[in-house]
Short mmCIF file of C-alpha atoms in Angstrom, two decimals:
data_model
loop_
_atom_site.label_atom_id
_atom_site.label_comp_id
_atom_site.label_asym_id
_atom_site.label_seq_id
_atom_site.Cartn_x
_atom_site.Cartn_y
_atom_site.Cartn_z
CA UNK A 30 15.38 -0.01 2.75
CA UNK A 31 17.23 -0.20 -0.57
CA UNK A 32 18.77 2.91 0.35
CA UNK A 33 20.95 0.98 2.95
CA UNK A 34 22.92 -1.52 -0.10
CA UNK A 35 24.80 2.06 -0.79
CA UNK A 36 28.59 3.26 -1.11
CA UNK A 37 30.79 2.07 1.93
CA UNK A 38 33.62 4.43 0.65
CA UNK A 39 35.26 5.89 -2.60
CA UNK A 40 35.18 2.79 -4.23
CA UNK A 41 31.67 3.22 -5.50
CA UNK A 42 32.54 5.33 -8.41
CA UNK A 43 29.78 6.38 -11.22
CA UNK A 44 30.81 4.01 -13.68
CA UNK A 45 32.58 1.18 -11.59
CA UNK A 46 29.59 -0.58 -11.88
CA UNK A 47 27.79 -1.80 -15.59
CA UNK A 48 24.31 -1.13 -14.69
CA UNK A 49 22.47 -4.29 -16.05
CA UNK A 50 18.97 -3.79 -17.48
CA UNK A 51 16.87 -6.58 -17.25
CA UNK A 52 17.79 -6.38 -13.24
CA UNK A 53 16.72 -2.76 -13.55
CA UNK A 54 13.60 -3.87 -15.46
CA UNK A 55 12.68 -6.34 -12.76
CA UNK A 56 13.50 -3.79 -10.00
CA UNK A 57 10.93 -1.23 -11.64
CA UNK A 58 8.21 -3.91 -12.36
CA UNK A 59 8.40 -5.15 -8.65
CA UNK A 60 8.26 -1.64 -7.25
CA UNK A 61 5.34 -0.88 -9.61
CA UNK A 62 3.62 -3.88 -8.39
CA UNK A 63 3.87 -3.18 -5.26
CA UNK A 64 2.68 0.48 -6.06
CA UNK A 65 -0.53 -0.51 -7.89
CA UNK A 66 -1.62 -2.90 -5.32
CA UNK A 67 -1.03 -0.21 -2.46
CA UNK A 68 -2.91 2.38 -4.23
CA UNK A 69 -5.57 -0.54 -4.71
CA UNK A 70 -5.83 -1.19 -1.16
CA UNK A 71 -5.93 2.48 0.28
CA UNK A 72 -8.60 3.48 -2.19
CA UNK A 73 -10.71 1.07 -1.24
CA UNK A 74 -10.99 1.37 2.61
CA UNK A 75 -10.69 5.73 1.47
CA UNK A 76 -13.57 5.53 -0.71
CA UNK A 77 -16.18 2.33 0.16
CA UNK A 78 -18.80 3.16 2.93
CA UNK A 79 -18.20 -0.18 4.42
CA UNK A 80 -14.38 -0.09 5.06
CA UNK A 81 -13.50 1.40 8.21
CA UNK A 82 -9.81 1.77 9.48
CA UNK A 83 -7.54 3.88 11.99
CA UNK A 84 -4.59 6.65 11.41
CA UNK A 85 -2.11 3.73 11.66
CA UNK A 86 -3.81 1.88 9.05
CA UNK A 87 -3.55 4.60 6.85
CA UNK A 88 -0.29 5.69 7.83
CA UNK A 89 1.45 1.97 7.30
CA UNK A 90 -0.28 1.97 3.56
CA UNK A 91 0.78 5.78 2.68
CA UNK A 92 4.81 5.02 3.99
CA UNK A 93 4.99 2.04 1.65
CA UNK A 94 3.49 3.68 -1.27
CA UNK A 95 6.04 6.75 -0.62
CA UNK A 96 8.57 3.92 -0.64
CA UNK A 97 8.13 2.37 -4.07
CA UNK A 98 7.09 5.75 -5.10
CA UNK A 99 10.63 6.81 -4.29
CA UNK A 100 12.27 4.30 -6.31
CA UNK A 101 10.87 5.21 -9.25
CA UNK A 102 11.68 8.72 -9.48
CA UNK A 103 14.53 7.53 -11.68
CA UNK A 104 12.51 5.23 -13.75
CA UNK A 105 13.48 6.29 -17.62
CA UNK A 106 16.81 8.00 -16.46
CA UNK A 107 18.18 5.06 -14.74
CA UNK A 108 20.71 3.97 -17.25
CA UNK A 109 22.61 6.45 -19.98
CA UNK A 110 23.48 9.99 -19.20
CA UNK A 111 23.21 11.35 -15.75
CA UNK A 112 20.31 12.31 -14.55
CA UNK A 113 19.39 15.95 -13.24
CA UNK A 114 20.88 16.95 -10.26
CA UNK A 115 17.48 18.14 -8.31
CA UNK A 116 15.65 14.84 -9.26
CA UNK A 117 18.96 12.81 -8.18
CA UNK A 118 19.14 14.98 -4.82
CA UNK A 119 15.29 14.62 -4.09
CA UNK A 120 15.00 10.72 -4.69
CA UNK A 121 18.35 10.59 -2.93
CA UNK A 122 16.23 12.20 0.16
CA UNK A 123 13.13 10.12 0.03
CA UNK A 124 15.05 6.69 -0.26
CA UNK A 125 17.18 7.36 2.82
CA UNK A 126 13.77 8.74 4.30
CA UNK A 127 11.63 5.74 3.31
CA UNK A 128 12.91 3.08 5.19
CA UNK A 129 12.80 4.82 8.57
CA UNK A 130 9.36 6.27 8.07
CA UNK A 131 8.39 2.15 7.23
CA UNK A 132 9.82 0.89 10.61
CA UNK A 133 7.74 3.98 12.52
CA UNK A 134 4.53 3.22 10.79
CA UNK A 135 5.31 -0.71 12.03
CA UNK A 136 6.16 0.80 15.71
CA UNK A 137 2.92 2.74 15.92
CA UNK A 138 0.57 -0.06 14.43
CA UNK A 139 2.02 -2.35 16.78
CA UNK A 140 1.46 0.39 19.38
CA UNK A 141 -2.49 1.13 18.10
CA UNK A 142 -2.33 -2.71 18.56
CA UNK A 143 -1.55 -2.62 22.04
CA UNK A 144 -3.60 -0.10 22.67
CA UNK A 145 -6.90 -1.56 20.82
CA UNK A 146 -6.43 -4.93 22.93
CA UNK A 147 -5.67 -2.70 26.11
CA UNK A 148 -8.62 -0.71 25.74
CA UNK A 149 -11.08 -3.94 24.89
CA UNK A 150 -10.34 -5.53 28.05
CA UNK A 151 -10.46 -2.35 30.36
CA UNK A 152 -12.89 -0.33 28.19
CA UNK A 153 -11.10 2.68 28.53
CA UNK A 154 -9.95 5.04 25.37
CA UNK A 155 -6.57 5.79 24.13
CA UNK A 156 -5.07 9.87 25.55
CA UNK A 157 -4.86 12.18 22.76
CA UNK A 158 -1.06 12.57 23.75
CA UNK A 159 -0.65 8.86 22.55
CA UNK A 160 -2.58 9.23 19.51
CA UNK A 161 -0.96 11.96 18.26
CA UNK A 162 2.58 10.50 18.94
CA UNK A 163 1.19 7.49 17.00
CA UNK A 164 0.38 9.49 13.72
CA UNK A 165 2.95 12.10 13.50
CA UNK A 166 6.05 9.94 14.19
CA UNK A 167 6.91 8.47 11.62
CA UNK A 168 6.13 11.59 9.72
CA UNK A 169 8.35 13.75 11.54
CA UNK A 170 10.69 11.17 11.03
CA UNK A 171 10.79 11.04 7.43
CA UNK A 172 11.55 14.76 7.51
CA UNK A 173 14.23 14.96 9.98
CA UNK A 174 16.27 12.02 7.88
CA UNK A 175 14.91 14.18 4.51
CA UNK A 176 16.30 17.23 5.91
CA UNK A 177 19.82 15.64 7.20
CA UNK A 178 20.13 14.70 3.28
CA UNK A 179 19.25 17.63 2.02
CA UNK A 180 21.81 19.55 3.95
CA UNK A 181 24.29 17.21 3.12
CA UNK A 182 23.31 17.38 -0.68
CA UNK A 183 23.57 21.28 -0.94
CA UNK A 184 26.76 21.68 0.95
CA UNK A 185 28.70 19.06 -1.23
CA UNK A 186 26.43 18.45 -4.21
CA UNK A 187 29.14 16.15 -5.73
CA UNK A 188 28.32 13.46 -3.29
CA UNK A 189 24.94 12.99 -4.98
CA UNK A 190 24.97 10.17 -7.97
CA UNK A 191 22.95 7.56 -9.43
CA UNK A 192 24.52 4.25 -8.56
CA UNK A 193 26.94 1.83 -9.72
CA UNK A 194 23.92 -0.38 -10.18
CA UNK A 195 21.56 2.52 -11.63
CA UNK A 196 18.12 1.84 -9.97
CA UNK A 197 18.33 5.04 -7.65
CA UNK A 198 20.24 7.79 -6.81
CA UNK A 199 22.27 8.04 -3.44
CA UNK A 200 25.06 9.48 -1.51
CA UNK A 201 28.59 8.27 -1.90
CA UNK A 202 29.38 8.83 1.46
CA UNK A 203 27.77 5.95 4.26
CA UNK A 204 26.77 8.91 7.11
CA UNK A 205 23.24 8.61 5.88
CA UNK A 206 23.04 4.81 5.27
CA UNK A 207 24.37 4.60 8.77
CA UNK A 208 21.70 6.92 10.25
CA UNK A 209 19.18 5.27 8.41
CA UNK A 210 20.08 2.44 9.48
CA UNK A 211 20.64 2.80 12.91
CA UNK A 212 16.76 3.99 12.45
CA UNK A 213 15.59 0.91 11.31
CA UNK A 214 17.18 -1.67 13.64
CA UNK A 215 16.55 -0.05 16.60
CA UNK A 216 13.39 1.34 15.91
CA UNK A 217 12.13 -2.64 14.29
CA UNK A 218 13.65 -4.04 17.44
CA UNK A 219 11.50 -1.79 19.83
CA UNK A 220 8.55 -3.50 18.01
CA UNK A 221 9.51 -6.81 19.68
CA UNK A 222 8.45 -6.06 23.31
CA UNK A 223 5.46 -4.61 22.22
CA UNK A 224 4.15 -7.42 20.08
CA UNK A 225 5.74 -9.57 22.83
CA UNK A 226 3.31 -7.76 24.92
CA UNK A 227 -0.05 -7.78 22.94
CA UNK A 228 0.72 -11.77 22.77
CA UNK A 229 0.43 -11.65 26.43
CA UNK A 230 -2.42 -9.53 26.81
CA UNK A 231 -4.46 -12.07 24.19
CA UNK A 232 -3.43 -15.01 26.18
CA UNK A 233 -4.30 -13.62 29.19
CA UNK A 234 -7.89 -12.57 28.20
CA UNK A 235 -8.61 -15.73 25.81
CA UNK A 236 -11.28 -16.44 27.28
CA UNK A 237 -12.85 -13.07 26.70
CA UNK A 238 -11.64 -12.96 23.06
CA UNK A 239 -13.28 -16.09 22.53
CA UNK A 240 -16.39 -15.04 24.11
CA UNK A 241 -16.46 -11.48 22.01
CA UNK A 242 -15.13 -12.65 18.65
CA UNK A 243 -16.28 -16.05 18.16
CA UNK A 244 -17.81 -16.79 15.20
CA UNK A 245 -20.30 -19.19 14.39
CA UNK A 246 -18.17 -22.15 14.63
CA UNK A 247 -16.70 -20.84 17.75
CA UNK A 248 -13.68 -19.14 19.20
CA UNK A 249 -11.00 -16.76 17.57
CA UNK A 250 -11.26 -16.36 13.51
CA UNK A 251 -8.23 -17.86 11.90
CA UNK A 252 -7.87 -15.05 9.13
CA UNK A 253 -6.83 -12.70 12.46
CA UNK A 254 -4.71 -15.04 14.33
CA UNK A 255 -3.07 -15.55 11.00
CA UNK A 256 -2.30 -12.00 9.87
CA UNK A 257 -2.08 -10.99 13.64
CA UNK A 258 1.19 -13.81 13.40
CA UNK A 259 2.33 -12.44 10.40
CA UNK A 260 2.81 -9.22 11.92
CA UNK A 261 4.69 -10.09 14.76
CA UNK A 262 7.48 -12.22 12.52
CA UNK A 263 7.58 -9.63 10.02
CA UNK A 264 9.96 -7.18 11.78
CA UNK A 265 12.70 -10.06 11.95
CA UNK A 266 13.01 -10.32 8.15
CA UNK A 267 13.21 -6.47 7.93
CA UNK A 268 15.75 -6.51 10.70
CA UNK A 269 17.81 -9.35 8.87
CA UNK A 270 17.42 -7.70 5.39
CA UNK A 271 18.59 -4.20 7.25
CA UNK A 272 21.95 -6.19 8.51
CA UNK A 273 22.44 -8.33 5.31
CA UNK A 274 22.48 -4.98 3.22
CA UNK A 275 25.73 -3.61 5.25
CA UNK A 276 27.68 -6.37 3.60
CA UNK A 277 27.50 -5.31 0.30
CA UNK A 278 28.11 -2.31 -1.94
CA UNK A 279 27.38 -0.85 -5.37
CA UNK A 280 29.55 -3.18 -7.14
CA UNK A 281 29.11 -6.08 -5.29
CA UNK A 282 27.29 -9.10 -7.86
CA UNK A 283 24.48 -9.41 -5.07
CA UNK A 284 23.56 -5.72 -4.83
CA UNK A 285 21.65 -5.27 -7.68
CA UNK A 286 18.88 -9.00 -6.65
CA UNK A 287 19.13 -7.95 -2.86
CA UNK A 288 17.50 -4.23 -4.04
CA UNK A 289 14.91 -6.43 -6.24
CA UNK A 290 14.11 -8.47 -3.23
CA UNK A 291 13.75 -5.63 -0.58
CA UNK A 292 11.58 -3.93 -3.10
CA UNK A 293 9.58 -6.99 -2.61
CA UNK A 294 8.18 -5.99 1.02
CA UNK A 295 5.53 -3.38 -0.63
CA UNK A 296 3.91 -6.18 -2.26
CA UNK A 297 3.81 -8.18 0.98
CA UNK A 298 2.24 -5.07 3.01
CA UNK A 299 -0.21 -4.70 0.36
CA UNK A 300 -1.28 -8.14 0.78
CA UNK A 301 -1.30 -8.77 4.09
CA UNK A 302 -3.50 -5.35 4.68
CA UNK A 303 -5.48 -5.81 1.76
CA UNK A 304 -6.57 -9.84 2.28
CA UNK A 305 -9.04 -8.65 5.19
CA UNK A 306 -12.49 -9.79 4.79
CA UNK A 307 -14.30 -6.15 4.10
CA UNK A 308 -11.47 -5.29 1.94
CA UNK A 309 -12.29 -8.31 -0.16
CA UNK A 310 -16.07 -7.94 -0.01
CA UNK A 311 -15.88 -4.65 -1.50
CA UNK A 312 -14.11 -6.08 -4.47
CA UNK A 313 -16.89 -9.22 -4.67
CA UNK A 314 -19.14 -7.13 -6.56
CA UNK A 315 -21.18 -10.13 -7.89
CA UNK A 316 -22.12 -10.55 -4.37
CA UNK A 317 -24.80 -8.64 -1.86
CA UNK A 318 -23.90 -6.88 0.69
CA UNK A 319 -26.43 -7.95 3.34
CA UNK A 320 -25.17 -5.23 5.71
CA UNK A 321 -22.82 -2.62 6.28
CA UNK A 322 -19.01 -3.37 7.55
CA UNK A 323 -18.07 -2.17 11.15
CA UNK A 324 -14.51 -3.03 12.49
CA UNK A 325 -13.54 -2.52 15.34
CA UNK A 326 -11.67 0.97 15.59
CA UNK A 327 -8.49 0.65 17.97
CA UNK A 328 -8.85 4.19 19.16
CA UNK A 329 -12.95 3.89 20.93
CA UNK A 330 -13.75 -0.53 22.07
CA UNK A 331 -16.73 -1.22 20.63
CA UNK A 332 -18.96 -2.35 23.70
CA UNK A 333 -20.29 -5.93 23.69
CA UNK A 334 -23.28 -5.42 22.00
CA UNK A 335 -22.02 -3.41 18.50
CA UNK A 336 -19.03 -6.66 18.35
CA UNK A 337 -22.05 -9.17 18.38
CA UNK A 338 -23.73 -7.51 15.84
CA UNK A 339 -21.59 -8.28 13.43
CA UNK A 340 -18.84 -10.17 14.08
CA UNK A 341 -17.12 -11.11 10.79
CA UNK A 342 -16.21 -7.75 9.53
CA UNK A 343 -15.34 -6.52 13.50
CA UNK A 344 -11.89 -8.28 13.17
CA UNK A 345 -11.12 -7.35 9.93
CA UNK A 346 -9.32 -3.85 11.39
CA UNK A 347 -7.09 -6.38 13.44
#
């Protein structure tokens, strides 16, 4: 999303800017962060027995860690001479790709969501159609807005710099900021109706939820009503953020701590994914595991008997 605080015309000239270091420091450290901790969390549901999740698990992980990957392309080359011209036209690429391939991977999660609670209360599994839309969008996505750049990049490589603030390299010209953009808002907002939806569906089957995923002190575990909330408020900030960014440009004072706090939102993915209870059981080594972990997969409802069984680690996929 860091790709949107870019040049809003030929005022953003390499140079106008005095790139500033420690902000350049703290933008790397944050993005690294927010790497580690990604990598963290998709390595353990990839490689421990007892950590089961969906494509749109995956796929909301793997677009943030090809997000903060992104930003640190430049890492080492972000202040002094230019950088090369290939590695300035591919980050330029990824960073306008990034953010658009983050709001799909939010769309279709919300959408696996829907149709998780959907199929729980009708017992009835997802079409293939569906699925496949849910995994490849954001995906296909990412190229499209990739390949947009990339034309744009080899036709006129002069529009391709690092900066005024040096963190990344961009496009001088707005086109792709505004197609990004437009990407983001309107894909975030179609998230709304959707969560707005799933909210309905749980309130309308309470009863049932309570019934299926009580735990031993009865009704609805708190860990998933509070990450489920989380979920549905995030897409305002991102929205917000998204608007915000259009106000300022390379050289405005606030550009260079607006980038360090959008590069915040990896380490808030990582830790809202990453808090759920089998996530964190694999990591409490100096405990036993008294039985093996089996969420609740939002493609095939689990009948009632396999959510008794073990109830706990059933809404940790949620």
């Amino acid at each position: 999303m860091n790709s949107l605080i870019t040049a809003r015309g030929p005022d953003s000239i390499q140079g106008a800017g005095s790139p500033a270091s420690p902000l350049i420091t703290a933008f790397n450290g944050v993005q690294m962060t927010g790497l580690v901790l990604l990598l963290a969390v998709v390595l353990t549901a990839w490689l421990a027995p007892t950590v089961k999740r969906s494509p749109a698990w995956y796929n909301v992980i793997i677009s943030w860690i090809f997000s903060s990957s992104s930003f640190l392309l430049l890492m080492g080359r972000q202040t002094g001479p230019n950088p090369p011209s290939g590695l300035c036209l591919v980050q330029s690429m990824f960073i306008y790709a990034a953010p658009a391939m983050n709001a799909c991977v939010c769309l279709c999660f919300a959408l696996e969501l829907f149709f998780s609670v959907f199929g729980a209360t009708t017992q009835t599994r997802t079409s293939f159609k569906w699925r496949l839309f849910i995994v490849s969008l954001p995906y296909v996505t990412a190229f499209l807005v990739c390949l947009e750049v990339l034309t744009i990049g080899l036709i006129n490589r002069n529009l391709v710099e690092r900066n005024a603030i040096g963190m990344y390299c961009h496009l001088t010209i707005s086109a792709p900021s505004i197609v990004t953009g437009v990407i983001v808002i309107f894909v975030m907002i179609s998230v709304l109706p959707v969560v707005a939806v799933v909210i309905f569906m749980f309130m309308r089957n309470w009863s049932n939820f309570r019934t299926l995923c009580a735990e031993e002190n009865g009704g609805v575990p708190r860990r998933m009503m509070i990450r489920f909330g989380i979920f549905c408020v995030l897409p305002l900030p991102i929205i917000t953020i998204s608007l915000v960014s259009w106000q300022f440009s390379d050289r405005s004072p606030s550009a260079a701590p607006l980038a360090i706090v959008i590069a915040t939102l990896p380490i808030m993915i990582a830790l809202i994914f990453g808090t759920q209870w089998d996530i964190l059981h694999v990591w409490m080594f100096w405990k036993r595991h008294r039985h093996p972990v089996c969420p609740m997969s939002p493609v095939k409802p689990l009948s009632r008997e396999e959510i008794e069984l073990d109830i706990k680690p059933s809404l940790s996929n949620v």
